[in-house]
């Protein structure tokens, strides 16, 4: 095995480890009953979040790729299509806390979008690839099985573990998250090391400039979402905007590792888009933190009826 092949194995291994541990850790900290109550109390936000993330954003991405960004390489387009259909950023609650947004709403939307991605990505990605007219093809099952095995199953196992051994869930969750973050950092570092030449080569294709559209499409859709529902509660508004703005790196990693492993430019494009997206949204979050300096990071009314009354006109 060559040195580069060994490094690619490490990239893939750390990527899968992050996805599995992050999903399992998310399940460990999920109070299922409270999560369902949040979804019911804020059902309008939940429904419109699904529409924004799996109808509006992919449509805008595809339209952008066939018009303004039509000249970028086909593999880059596929990476952007994967990102468009991968919703539910794993670190949305962390960004929500940093921006003094509503952490509970961010967590509820994160789980909802992550589960929905396991359905929307296998169904929508082949259609999106056909729409941008690239030569790369894959089947719905090739997309679905890694999501079911490495994302949805660990999430469910984490929820079951929390129900059966609640006293062990919290300390285990802390270590799980730490190892998951370390795995993601190692994955990113090895990706930069192995594919640095492709990152430099891609600079001249206009792909970096094209990637700037990603977070602004997400932020714009998030703003329209909370405006359409007439959300007045600022922490809830920002929680919905954060979870809509940044895409989910977990399913993107699985697509890079499994159905599109032979196309390193897809790995490069996803890394570029995800990095630019996180940095852009982080800047907005820091601004929101300053403007919301007098508000607590969670602003939950006491009851479901009060929650709807406080959040929606």
GROMACS .gro file of C-alpha atoms in nm:
model
  313
    1UNK     CA    1   0.000   0.000   0.000
    2UNK     CA    2   0.140   0.342  -0.097
    3UNK     CA    3   0.183   0.627   0.149
    4UNK     CA    4  -0.104   0.823  -0.005
    5UNK     CA    5  -0.332   0.518   0.003
    6UNK     CA    6  -0.252   0.472   0.372
    7UNK     CA    7  -0.333   0.836   0.439
    8UNK     CA    8  -0.663   0.804   0.253
    9UNK     CA    9  -0.749   0.507   0.478
   10UNK     CA   10  -0.680   0.732   0.779
   11UNK     CA   11  -0.897   1.009   0.633
   12UNK     CA   12  -1.185   0.767   0.582
   13UNK     CA   13  -1.136   0.598   0.918
   14UNK     CA   14  -1.138   0.922   1.115
   15UNK     CA   15  -1.437   1.042   0.908
   16UNK     CA   16  -1.648   0.735   0.989
   17UNK     CA   17  -1.538   0.747   1.354
   18UNK     CA   18  -1.653   1.108   1.381
   19UNK     CA   19  -1.992   1.033   1.224
   20UNK     CA   20  -2.059   0.730   1.446
   21UNK     CA   21  -1.942   0.889   1.773
   22UNK     CA   22  -2.112   1.220   1.704
   23UNK     CA   23  -2.444   1.049   1.625
   24UNK     CA   24  -2.415   0.821   1.930
   25UNK     CA   25  -2.323   1.118   2.151
   26UNK     CA   26  -2.620   1.315   2.021
   27UNK     CA   27  -2.848   1.025   2.112
   28UNK     CA   28  -2.696   1.012   2.461
   29UNK     CA   29  -2.796   1.370   2.537
   30UNK     CA   30  -3.143   1.367   2.381
   31UNK     CA   31  -3.440   1.381   2.619
   32UNK     CA   32  -3.685   1.224   2.373
   33UNK     CA   33  -4.000   1.338   2.551
   34UNK     CA   34  -3.881   1.697   2.575
   35UNK     CA   35  -3.772   1.688   2.212
   36UNK     CA   36  -4.118   1.577   2.097
   37UNK     CA   37  -4.279   1.845   2.313
   38UNK     CA   38  -4.056   2.107   2.149
   39UNK     CA   39  -4.149   1.983   1.803
   40UNK     CA   40  -4.521   1.999   1.883
   41UNK     CA   41  -4.497   2.341   2.047
   42UNK     CA   42  -4.307   2.483   1.750
   43UNK     CA   43  -4.458   2.271   1.473
   44UNK     CA   44  -4.480   2.559   1.225
   45UNK     CA   45  -4.108   2.627   1.258
   46UNK     CA   46  -4.034   2.252   1.229
   47UNK     CA   47  -4.242   2.208   0.913
   48UNK     CA   48  -4.108   2.519   0.741
   49UNK     CA   49  -3.751   2.420   0.838
   50UNK     CA   50  -3.800   2.091   0.653
   51UNK     CA   51  -3.938   2.272   0.350
   52UNK     CA   52  -3.656   2.528   0.352
   53UNK     CA   53  -3.380   2.268   0.388
   54UNK     CA   54  -3.503   2.000   0.152
   55UNK     CA   55  -3.699   2.195  -0.111
   56UNK     CA   56  -3.597   2.560  -0.123
   57UNK     CA   57  -3.222   2.535  -0.053
   58UNK     CA   58  -3.156   2.240  -0.292
   59UNK     CA   59  -3.360   2.415  -0.563
   60UNK     CA   60  -3.159   2.736  -0.520
   61UNK     CA   61  -2.831   2.541  -0.516
   62UNK     CA   62  -2.917   2.356  -0.836
   63UNK     CA   63  -3.036   2.675  -1.005
   64UNK     CA   64  -2.711   2.845  -0.902
   65UNK     CA   65  -2.502   2.557  -1.039
   66UNK     CA   66  -2.672   2.552  -1.379
   67UNK     CA   67  -2.656   2.929  -1.424
   68UNK     CA   68  -2.401   3.143  -1.241
   69UNK     CA   69  -2.162   2.860  -1.143
   70UNK     CA   70  -2.206   2.642  -1.454
   71UNK     CA   71  -1.835   2.656  -1.545
   72UNK     CA   72  -1.696   2.491  -1.230
   73UNK     CA   73  -1.584   2.122  -1.254
   74UNK     CA   74  -1.850   1.850  -1.246
   75UNK     CA   75  -1.711   1.692  -0.929
   76UNK     CA   76  -1.736   2.026  -0.749
   77UNK     CA   77  -2.099   2.052  -0.856
   78UNK     CA   78  -2.170   1.706  -0.713
   79UNK     CA   79  -2.010   1.808  -0.383
   80UNK     CA   80  -2.230   2.117  -0.370
   81UNK     CA   81  -2.539   1.904  -0.444
   82UNK     CA   82  -2.448   1.671  -0.157
   83UNK     CA   83  -2.411   1.970   0.074
   84UNK     CA   84  -2.744   2.119  -0.038
   85UNK     CA   85  -2.929   1.804   0.075
   86UNK     CA   86  -2.731   1.747   0.397
   87UNK     CA   87  -2.912   1.942   0.669
   88UNK     CA   88  -2.870   1.954   1.045
   89UNK     CA   89  -2.525   2.086   1.139
   90UNK     CA   90  -2.384   1.879   1.431
   91UNK     CA   91  -2.252   2.190   1.610
   92UNK     CA   92  -2.570   2.398   1.576
   93UNK     CA   93  -2.641   2.389   1.954
   94UNK     CA   94  -2.284   2.507   2.023
   95UNK     CA   95  -2.322   2.798   1.782
   96UNK     CA   96  -2.666   2.870   1.929
   97UNK     CA   97  -2.515   2.894   2.277
   98UNK     CA   98  -2.234   3.116   2.149
   99UNK     CA   99  -2.483   3.348   1.978
  100UNK     CA  100  -2.723   3.348   2.276
  101UNK     CA  101  -2.984   3.176   2.063
  102UNK     CA  102  -3.231   2.915   2.188
  103UNK     CA  103  -3.031   2.594   2.241
  104UNK     CA  104  -3.337   2.372   2.286
  105UNK     CA  105  -3.486   2.481   1.954
  106UNK     CA  106  -3.150   2.440   1.782
  107UNK     CA  107  -3.119   2.086   1.920
  108UNK     CA  108  -3.473   1.993   1.820
  109UNK     CA  109  -3.420   2.118   1.465
  110UNK     CA  110  -3.079   1.949   1.447
  111UNK     CA  111  -3.229   1.608   1.526
  112UNK     CA  112  -3.526   1.663   1.294
  113UNK     CA  113  -3.303   1.765   1.003
  114UNK     CA  114  -3.047   1.489   1.064
  115UNK     CA  115  -3.314   1.218   1.054
  116UNK     CA  116  -3.483   1.378   0.752
  117UNK     CA  117  -3.148   1.389   0.568
  118UNK     CA  118  -3.132   1.008   0.575
  119UNK     CA  119  -3.449   1.011   0.364
  120UNK     CA  120  -3.402   1.323   0.151
  121UNK     CA  121  -3.041   1.265   0.045
  122UNK     CA  122  -3.092   0.920  -0.115
  123UNK     CA  123  -3.407   1.040  -0.289
  124UNK     CA  124  -3.289   1.384  -0.394
  125UNK     CA  125  -2.921   1.349  -0.478
  126UNK     CA  126  -2.960   1.142  -0.798
  127UNK     CA  127  -3.217   1.397  -0.919
  128UNK     CA  128  -2.992   1.691  -0.830
  129UNK     CA  129  -2.695   1.534  -1.010
  130UNK     CA  130  -2.907   1.482  -1.322
  131UNK     CA  131  -3.031   1.841  -1.300
  132UNK     CA  132  -2.678   1.988  -1.303
  133UNK     CA  133  -2.595   1.757  -1.595
  134UNK     CA  134  -2.279   1.587  -1.472
  135UNK     CA  135  -2.149   1.246  -1.573
  136UNK     CA  136  -2.109   1.100  -1.224
  137UNK     CA  137  -2.394   0.868  -1.125
  138UNK     CA  138  -2.493   0.676  -0.816
  139UNK     CA  139  -2.797   0.486  -0.690
  140UNK     CA  140  -3.028   0.572  -0.403
  141UNK     CA  141  -2.922   0.257  -0.217
  142UNK     CA  142  -2.551   0.343  -0.247
  143UNK     CA  143  -2.636   0.671  -0.080
  144UNK     CA  144  -2.880   0.531   0.178
  145UNK     CA  145  -2.693   0.241   0.336
  146UNK     CA  146  -2.402   0.443   0.486
  147UNK     CA  147  -2.652   0.691   0.631
  148UNK     CA  148  -2.861   0.415   0.788
  149UNK     CA  149  -2.563   0.219   0.923
  150UNK     CA  150  -2.327   0.493   1.042
  151UNK     CA  151  -2.563   0.783   1.120
  152UNK     CA  152  -2.917   0.673   1.201
  153UNK     CA  153  -2.831   0.349   1.385
  154UNK     CA  154  -2.578   0.508   1.628
  155UNK     CA  155  -2.826   0.790   1.695
  156UNK     CA  156  -3.096   0.538   1.785
  157UNK     CA  157  -2.853   0.333   1.998
  158UNK     CA  158  -2.755   0.648   2.188
  159UNK     CA  159  -3.120   0.722   2.265
  160UNK     CA  160  -3.175   0.365   2.386
  161UNK     CA  161  -2.860   0.378   2.602
  162UNK     CA  162  -2.982   0.700   2.765
  163UNK     CA  163  -3.319   0.541   2.845
  164UNK     CA  164  -3.168   0.223   2.992
  165UNK     CA  165  -2.860   0.363   3.168
  166UNK     CA  166  -2.930   0.731   3.224
  167UNK     CA  167  -2.672   0.760   3.504
  168UNK     CA  168  -2.394   0.654   3.267
  169UNK     CA  169  -2.511   0.860   2.968
  170UNK     CA  170  -2.376   1.198   3.074
  171UNK     CA  171  -2.012   1.101   3.146
  172UNK     CA  172  -2.005   0.875   2.840
  173UNK     CA  173  -2.145   1.156   2.626
  174UNK     CA  174  -1.867   1.393   2.731
  175UNK     CA  175  -1.594   1.151   2.625
  176UNK     CA  176  -1.778   1.055   2.309
  177UNK     CA  177  -1.799   1.418   2.198
  178UNK     CA  178  -1.430   1.480   2.273
  179UNK     CA  179  -1.315   1.182   2.070
  180UNK     CA  180  -1.557   1.274   1.789
  181UNK     CA  181  -1.418   1.629   1.764
  182UNK     CA  182  -1.061   1.495   1.769
  183UNK     CA  183  -1.151   1.253   1.489
  184UNK     CA  184  -1.299   1.536   1.280
  185UNK     CA  185  -0.987   1.750   1.328
  186UNK     CA  186  -0.762   1.461   1.226
  187UNK     CA  187  -0.984   1.394   0.924
  188UNK     CA  188  -0.956   1.758   0.818
  189UNK     CA  189  -0.579   1.772   0.868
  190UNK     CA  190  -0.513   1.455   0.671
  191UNK     CA  191  -0.750   1.576   0.398
  192UNK     CA  192  -0.552   1.900   0.362
  193UNK     CA  193  -0.224   1.708   0.364
  194UNK     CA  194  -0.320   1.448   0.106
  195UNK     CA  195  -0.521   1.668  -0.131
  196UNK     CA  196  -0.337   1.998  -0.094
  197UNK     CA  197  -0.246   1.998  -0.463
  198UNK     CA  198  -0.614   1.969  -0.555
  199UNK     CA  199  -0.707   2.252  -0.319
  200UNK     CA  200  -0.452   2.474  -0.495
  201UNK     CA  201  -0.564   2.355  -0.840
  202UNK     CA  202  -0.928   2.422  -0.755
  203UNK     CA  203  -0.849   2.785  -0.671
  204UNK     CA  204  -0.833   2.870  -1.040
  205UNK     CA  205  -1.173   2.721  -1.124
  206UNK     CA  206  -1.388   2.976  -0.944
  207UNK     CA  207  -1.508   2.711  -0.698
  208UNK     CA  208  -1.405   2.905  -0.387
  209UNK     CA  209  -1.603   3.206  -0.501
  210UNK     CA  210  -1.897   2.981  -0.588
  211UNK     CA  211  -1.883   2.827  -0.241
  212UNK     CA  212  -1.949   3.167  -0.083
  213UNK     CA  213  -2.307   3.142  -0.205
  214UNK     CA  214  -2.375   2.838   0.017
  215UNK     CA  215  -2.398   2.997   0.364
  216UNK     CA  216  -2.577   3.306   0.231
  217UNK     CA  217  -2.841   3.089   0.063
  218UNK     CA  218  -2.888   2.912   0.396
  219UNK     CA  219  -2.896   3.231   0.603
  220UNK     CA  220  -3.139   3.391   0.359
  221UNK     CA  221  -3.373   3.091   0.371
  222UNK     CA  222  -3.350   3.087   0.751
  223UNK     CA  223  -3.445   3.454   0.768
  224UNK     CA  224  -3.739   3.402   0.532
  225UNK     CA  225  -3.847   3.101   0.738
  226UNK     CA  226  -3.873   3.284   1.072
  227UNK     CA  227  -4.026   3.587   0.898
  228UNK     CA  228  -4.295   3.372   0.733
  229UNK     CA  229  -4.389   3.218   1.069
  230UNK     CA  230  -4.374   3.562   1.234
  231UNK     CA  231  -4.132   3.456   1.504
  232UNK     CA  232  -4.074   3.750   1.739
  233UNK     CA  233  -3.857   3.573   1.996
  234UNK     CA  234  -3.502   3.667   1.888
  235UNK     CA  235  -3.323   3.362   2.040
  236UNK     CA  236  -3.568   3.130   1.861
  237UNK     CA  237  -3.525   3.323   1.534
  238UNK     CA  238  -3.148   3.289   1.550
  239UNK     CA  239  -3.167   2.920   1.645
  240UNK     CA  240  -3.372   2.848   1.333
  241UNK     CA  241  -3.142   3.059   1.117
  242UNK     CA  242  -2.828   2.885   1.247
  243UNK     CA  243  -2.958   2.533   1.188
  244UNK     CA  244  -3.071   2.627   0.838
  245UNK     CA  245  -2.756   2.816   0.738
  246UNK     CA  246  -2.485   2.552   0.784
  247UNK     CA  247  -2.500   2.209   0.626
  248UNK     CA  248  -2.438   1.876   0.802
  249UNK     CA  249  -2.080   1.751   0.769
  250UNK     CA  250  -2.170   1.397   0.888
  251UNK     CA  251  -2.367   1.276   0.580
  252UNK     CA  252  -2.125   1.468   0.357
  253UNK     CA  253  -1.833   1.271   0.501
  254UNK     CA  254  -2.017   0.944   0.438
  255UNK     CA  255  -2.077   1.040   0.074
  256UNK     CA  256  -1.708   1.128   0.034
  257UNK     CA  257  -1.602   0.795   0.184
  258UNK     CA  258  -1.845   0.554   0.019
  259UNK     CA  259  -2.034   0.624  -0.307
  260UNK     CA  260  -1.788   0.893  -0.427
  261UNK     CA  261  -1.460   0.762  -0.284
  262UNK     CA  262  -1.302   0.754  -0.631
  263UNK     CA  263  -1.359   1.128  -0.687
  264UNK     CA  264  -1.127   1.330  -0.459
  265UNK     CA  265  -1.250   1.661  -0.602
  266UNK     CA  266  -1.582   1.592  -0.430
  267UNK     CA  267  -1.392   1.570  -0.101
  268UNK     CA  268  -1.217   1.897  -0.184
  269UNK     CA  269  -1.541   2.075  -0.276
  270UNK     CA  270  -1.722   1.963   0.039
  271UNK     CA  271  -1.427   2.068   0.257
  272UNK     CA  272  -1.419   2.411   0.092
  273UNK     CA  273  -1.794   2.468   0.118
  274UNK     CA  274  -1.818   2.345   0.476
  275UNK     CA  275  -1.522   2.555   0.594
  276UNK     CA  276  -1.647   2.873   0.426
  277UNK     CA  277  -1.998   2.805   0.559
  278UNK     CA  278  -1.889   2.761   0.921
  279UNK     CA  279  -1.665   3.070   0.915
  280UNK     CA  280  -1.937   3.284   0.757
  281UNK     CA  281  -2.209   3.175   0.999
  282UNK     CA  282  -1.969   3.208   1.294
  283UNK     CA  283  -1.923   3.575   1.205
  284UNK     CA  284  -2.302   3.624   1.210
  285UNK     CA  285  -2.324   3.437   1.541
  286UNK     CA  286  -2.063   3.665   1.700
  287UNK     CA  287  -2.259   3.970   1.584
  288UNK     CA  288  -2.579   3.822   1.726
  289UNK     CA  289  -2.399   3.754   2.054
  290UNK     CA  290  -2.317   4.124   2.085
  291UNK     CA  291  -2.670   4.236   1.998
  292UNK     CA  292  -2.824   3.976   2.234
  293UNK     CA  293  -2.579   4.041   2.517
  294UNK     CA  294  -2.860   4.098   2.765
  295UNK     CA  295  -3.051   3.778   2.681
  296UNK     CA  296  -2.983   3.427   2.816
  297UNK     CA  297  -2.881   3.156   2.565
  298UNK     CA  298  -3.207   2.972   2.624
  299UNK     CA  299  -3.535   3.154   2.653
  300UNK     CA  300  -3.794   2.882   2.701
  301UNK     CA  301  -4.147   2.965   2.815
  302UNK     CA  302  -4.285   2.733   3.079
  303UNK     CA  303  -4.551   2.556   2.874
  304UNK     CA  304  -4.610   2.454   2.515
  305UNK     CA  305  -4.895   2.705   2.481
  306UNK     CA  306  -4.681   2.982   2.622
  307UNK     CA  307  -4.402   2.882   2.386
  308UNK     CA  308  -4.625   2.928   2.085
  309UNK     CA  309  -4.761   3.253   2.217
  310UNK     CA  310  -4.417   3.399   2.288
  311UNK     CA  311  -4.259   3.286   1.966
  312UNK     CA  312  -4.533   3.333   1.706
  313UNK     CA  313  -4.761   3.625   1.658
   0.00000   0.00000   0.00000
